[in-house]
CSV table of C-alpha atoms in Angstrom, one decimal:
chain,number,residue,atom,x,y,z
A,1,UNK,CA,-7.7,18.5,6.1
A,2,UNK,CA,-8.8,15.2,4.7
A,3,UNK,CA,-11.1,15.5,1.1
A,4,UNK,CA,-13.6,13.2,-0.5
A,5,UNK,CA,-13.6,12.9,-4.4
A,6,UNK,CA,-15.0,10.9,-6.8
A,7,UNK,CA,-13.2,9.6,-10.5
A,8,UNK,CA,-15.6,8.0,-12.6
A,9,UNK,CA,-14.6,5.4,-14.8
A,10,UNK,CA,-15.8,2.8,-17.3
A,11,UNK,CA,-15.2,-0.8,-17.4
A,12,UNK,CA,-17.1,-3.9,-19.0
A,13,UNK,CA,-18.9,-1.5,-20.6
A,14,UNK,CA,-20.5,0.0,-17.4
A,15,UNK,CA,-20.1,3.0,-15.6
A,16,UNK,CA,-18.1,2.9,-12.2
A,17,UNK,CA,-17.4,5.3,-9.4
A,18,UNK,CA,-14.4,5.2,-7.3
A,19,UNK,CA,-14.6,7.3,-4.0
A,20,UNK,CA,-10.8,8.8,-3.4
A,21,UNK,CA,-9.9,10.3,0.6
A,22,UNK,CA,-7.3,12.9,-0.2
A,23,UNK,CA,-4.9,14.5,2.0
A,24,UNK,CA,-2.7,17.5,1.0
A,25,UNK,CA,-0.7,19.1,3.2
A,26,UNK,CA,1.2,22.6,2.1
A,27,UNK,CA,4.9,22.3,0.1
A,28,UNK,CA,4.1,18.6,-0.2
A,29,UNK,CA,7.0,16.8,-1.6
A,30,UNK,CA,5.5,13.8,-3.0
A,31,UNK,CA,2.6,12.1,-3.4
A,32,UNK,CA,1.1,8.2,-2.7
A,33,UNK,CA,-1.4,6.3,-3.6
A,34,UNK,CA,-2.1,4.3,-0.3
A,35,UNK,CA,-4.4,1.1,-0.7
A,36,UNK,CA,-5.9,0.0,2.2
A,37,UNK,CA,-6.8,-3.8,3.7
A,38,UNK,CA,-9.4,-6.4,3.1
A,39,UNK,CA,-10.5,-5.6,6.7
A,40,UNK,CA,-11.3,-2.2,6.6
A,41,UNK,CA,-11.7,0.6,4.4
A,42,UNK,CA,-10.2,3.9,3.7
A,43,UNK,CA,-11.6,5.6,6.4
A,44,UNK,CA,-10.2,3.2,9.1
A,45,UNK,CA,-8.4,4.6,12.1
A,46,UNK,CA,-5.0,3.4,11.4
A,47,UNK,CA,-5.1,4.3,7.3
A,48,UNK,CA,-6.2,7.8,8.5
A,49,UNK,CA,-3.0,8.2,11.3
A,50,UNK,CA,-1.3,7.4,9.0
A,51,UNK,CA,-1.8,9.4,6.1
A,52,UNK,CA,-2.0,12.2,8.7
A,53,UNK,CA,1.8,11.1,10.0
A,54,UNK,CA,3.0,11.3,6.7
A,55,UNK,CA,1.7,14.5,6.0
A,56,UNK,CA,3.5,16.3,8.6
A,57,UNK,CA,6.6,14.7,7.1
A,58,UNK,CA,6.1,16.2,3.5
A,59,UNK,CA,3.9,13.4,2.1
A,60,UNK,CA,0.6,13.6,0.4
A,61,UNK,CA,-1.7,10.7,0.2
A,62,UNK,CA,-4.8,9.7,-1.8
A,63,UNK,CA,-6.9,6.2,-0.3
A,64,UNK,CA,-9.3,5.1,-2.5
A,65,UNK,CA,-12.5,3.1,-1.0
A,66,UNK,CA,-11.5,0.0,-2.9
A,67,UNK,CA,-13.6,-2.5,-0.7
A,68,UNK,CA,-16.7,-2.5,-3.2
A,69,UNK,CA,-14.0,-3.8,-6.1
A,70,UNK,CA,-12.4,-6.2,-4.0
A,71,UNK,CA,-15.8,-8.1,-2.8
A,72,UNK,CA,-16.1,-8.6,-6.5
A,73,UNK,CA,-14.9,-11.6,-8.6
A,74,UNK,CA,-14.3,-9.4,-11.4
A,75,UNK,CA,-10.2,-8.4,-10.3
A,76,UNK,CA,-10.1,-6.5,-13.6
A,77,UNK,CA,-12.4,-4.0,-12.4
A,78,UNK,CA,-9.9,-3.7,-9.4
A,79,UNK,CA,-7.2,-2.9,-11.3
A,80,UNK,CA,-8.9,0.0,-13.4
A,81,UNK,CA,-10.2,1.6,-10.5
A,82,UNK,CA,-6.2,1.9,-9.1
A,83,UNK,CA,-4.8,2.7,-12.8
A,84,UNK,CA,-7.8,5.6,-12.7
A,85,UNK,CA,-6.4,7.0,-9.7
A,86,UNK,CA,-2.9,6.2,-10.8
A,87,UNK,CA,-3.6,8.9,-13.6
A,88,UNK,CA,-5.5,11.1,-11.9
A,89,UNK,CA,-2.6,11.3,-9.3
A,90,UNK,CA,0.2,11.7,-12.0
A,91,UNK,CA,-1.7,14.3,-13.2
A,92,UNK,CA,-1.2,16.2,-9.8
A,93,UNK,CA,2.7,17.0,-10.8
A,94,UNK,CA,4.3,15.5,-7.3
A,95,UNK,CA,6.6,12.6,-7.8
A,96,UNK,CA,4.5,9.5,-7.6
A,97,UNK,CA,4.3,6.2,-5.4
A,98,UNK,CA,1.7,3.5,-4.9
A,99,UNK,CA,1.1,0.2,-3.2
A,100,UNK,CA,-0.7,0.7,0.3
A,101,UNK,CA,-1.8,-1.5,3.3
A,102,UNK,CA,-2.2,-5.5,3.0
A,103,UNK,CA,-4.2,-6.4,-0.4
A,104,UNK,CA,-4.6,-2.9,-1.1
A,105,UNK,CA,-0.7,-2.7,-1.6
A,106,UNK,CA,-0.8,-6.1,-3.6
A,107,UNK,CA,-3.6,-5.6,-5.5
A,108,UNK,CA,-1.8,-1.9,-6.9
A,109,UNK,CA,1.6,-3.9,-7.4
A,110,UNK,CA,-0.4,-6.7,-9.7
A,111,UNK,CA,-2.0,-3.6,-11.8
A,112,UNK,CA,1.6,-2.6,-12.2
A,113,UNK,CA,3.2,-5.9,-12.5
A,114,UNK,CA,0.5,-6.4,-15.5
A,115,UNK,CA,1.0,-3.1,-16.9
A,116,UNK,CA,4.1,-1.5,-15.9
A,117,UNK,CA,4.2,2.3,-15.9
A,118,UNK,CA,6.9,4.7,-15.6
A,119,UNK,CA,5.7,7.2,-13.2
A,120,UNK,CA,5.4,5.6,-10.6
A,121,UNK,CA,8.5,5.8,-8.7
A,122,UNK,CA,8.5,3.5,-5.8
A,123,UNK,CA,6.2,1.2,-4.4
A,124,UNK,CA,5.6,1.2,-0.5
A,125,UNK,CA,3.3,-2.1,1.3
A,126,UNK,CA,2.5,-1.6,5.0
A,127,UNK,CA,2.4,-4.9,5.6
A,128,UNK,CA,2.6,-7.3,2.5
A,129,UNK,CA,0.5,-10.3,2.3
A,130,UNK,CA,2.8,-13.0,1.6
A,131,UNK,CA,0.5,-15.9,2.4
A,132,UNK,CA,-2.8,-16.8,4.1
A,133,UNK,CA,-2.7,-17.6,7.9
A,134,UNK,CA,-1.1,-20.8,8.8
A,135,UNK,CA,-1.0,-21.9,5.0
A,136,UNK,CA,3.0,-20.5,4.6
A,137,UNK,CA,3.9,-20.0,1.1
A,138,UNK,CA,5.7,-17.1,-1.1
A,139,UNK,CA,3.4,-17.7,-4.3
A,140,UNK,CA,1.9,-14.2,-3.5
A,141,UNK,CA,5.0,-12.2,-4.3
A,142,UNK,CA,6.1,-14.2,-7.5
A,143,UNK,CA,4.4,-11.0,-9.7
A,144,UNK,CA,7.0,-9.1,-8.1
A,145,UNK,CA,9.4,-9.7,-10.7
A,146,UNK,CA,7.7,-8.1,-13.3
A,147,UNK,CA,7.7,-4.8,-11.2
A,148,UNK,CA,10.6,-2.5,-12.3
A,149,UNK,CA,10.1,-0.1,-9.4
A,150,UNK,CA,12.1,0.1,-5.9
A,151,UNK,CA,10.2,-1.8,-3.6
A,152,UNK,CA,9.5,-1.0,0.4
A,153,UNK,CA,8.5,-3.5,2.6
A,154,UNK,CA,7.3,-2.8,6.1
A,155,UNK,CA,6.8,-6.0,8.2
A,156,UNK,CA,6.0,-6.6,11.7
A,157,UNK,CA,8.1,-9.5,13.6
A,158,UNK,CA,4.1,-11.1,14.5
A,159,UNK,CA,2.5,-11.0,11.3
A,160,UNK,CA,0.8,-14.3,10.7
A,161,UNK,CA,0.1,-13.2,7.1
A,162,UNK,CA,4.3,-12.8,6.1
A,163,UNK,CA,6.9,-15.0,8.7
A,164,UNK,CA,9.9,-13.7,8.1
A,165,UNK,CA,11.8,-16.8,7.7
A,166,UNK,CA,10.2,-16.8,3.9
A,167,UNK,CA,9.9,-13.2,3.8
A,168,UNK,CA,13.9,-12.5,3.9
A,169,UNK,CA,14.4,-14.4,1.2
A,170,UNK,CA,12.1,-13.1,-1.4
A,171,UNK,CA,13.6,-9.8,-0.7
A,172,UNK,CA,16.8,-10.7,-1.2
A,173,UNK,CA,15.8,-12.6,-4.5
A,174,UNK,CA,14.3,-9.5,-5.9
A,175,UNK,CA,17.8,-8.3,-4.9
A,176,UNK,CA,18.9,-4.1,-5.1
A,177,UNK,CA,14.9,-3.0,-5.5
A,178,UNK,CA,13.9,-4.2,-2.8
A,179,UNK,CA,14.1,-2.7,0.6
A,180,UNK,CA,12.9,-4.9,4.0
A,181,UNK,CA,12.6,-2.3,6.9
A,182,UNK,CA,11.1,-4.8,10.0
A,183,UNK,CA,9.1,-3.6,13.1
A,184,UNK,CA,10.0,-5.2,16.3
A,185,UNK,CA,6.5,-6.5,17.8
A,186,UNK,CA,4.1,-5.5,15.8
A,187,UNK,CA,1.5,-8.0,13.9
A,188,UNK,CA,-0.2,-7.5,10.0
A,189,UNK,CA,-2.2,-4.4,11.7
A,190,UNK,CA,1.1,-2.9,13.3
A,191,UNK,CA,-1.1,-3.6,16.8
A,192,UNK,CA,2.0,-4.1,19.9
A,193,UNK,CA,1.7,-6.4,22.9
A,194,UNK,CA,2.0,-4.4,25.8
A,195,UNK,CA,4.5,-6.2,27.3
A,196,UNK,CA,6.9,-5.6,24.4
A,197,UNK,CA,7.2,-2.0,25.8
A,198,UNK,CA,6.4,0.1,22.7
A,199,UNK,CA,3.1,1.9,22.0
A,200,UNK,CA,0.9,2.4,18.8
A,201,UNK,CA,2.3,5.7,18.4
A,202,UNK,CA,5.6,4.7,18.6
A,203,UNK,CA,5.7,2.0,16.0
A,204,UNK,CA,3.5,4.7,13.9
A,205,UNK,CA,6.1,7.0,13.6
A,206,UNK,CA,8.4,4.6,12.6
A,207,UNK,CA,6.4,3.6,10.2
A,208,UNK,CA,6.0,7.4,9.2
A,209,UNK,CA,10.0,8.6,9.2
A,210,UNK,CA,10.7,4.7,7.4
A,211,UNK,CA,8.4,5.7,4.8
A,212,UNK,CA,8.6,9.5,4.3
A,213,UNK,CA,12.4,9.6,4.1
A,214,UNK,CA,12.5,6.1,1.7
A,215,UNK,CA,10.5,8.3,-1.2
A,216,UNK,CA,11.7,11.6,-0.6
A,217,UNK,CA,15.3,9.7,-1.2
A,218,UNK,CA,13.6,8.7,-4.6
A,219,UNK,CA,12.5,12.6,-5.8
């Protein structure tokens, strides 16, 4: 069953509250801090089949409603409200990893490029965000050097936000820590064309067992 918190924290001198959607499932193995999209918030559809998919493969998940931080200029406040939950969710005792869905997963990896911490033991983006639509570029992933963690990338073969042709090589410039696991047909929301023969469901648990057995490798 799916749980609403709250952390409160400060920033700028001001109080702030950060609404956190937790799943827990019994003999959980691990636990991760799953960002989700510009687009849509924690409660969307595909975050919640998601963290429901991985679940039933061992993994716990907290989404925090991020969307009122990211509509704000202020990116500072961003990154407190993920270090907040970063603590709170170290606290928990399960090994720990972060990143998330589109700018939810960047934003978490530029907290931790800009203060690295130690326990956080992998970092897993559903669908990175290497550049805007049709302005190509790999200036978005540059802050990836300065995260130490093992890095998994899940990518979509039709996903105008991260074409391959640059996307191969950034992985292989940030060399043994990074992992590229690509899904045939699938766009920046993991949506399939009918006509490429797979379903929804399919590519979502691939994106479950790609996931789940990447950072219970790491525990």
């Amino acid at each position: 069953m799916t749980l609403e918190r709250r952390l409160d924290f400060e920033h700028g001198g001001e109080r702030h509250e950060l609404r956190v959607l937790d799943l827990r499932p019994a003999g959980a193995r691990a636990l991760y801090v799953f960002g989700h999209g510009a687009g849509a918030g924690a409660d969307h559809g595909f975050m919640e089949d998601l963290a429901v998919a991985l679940a039933e493969r061992g993994i716990a998940t907290s989404r925090p409603h991020l969307l009122p931080f990211m509509r704000s200029r202020d990116r500072t406040r961003l990154f407190t409200a993920i270090r907040t939950l970063l603590d709170a969710s170290a606290n928990e005792g399960l090994p720990l990893f972060a990143a998330g869905k589109s700018m939810g997963g960047r934003m978490t990896s530029l907290a931790l490029a800009a203060e690295p911490r130690s326990d956080v033991l992998g970092l897993v983006f559903v669908g990175f965000p290497l550049h805007p639509p049709k302005k190509k570029g790999i200036e978005r992933a540059e802050h990836l050097d300065d995260v130490p963690q093992p890095l998994l990338f899940l990518q979509g073969t039709r996903d105008a936000l991260a074409d391959l042709s640059l996307f191969r090589p950034v992985a292989e410039r940030l060399g043994e820590r990074a992992t590229l696991h690509v899904v045939e047909g699938a766009d920046h929301g993991f949506a399939v064309l009918k006509r490429s023969g797979r379903t929804s469901e399919e590519v979502l648990v691939e994106l479950a067992d790609v996931a789940a057995d990447w950072m219970l490798a790491r525990v």
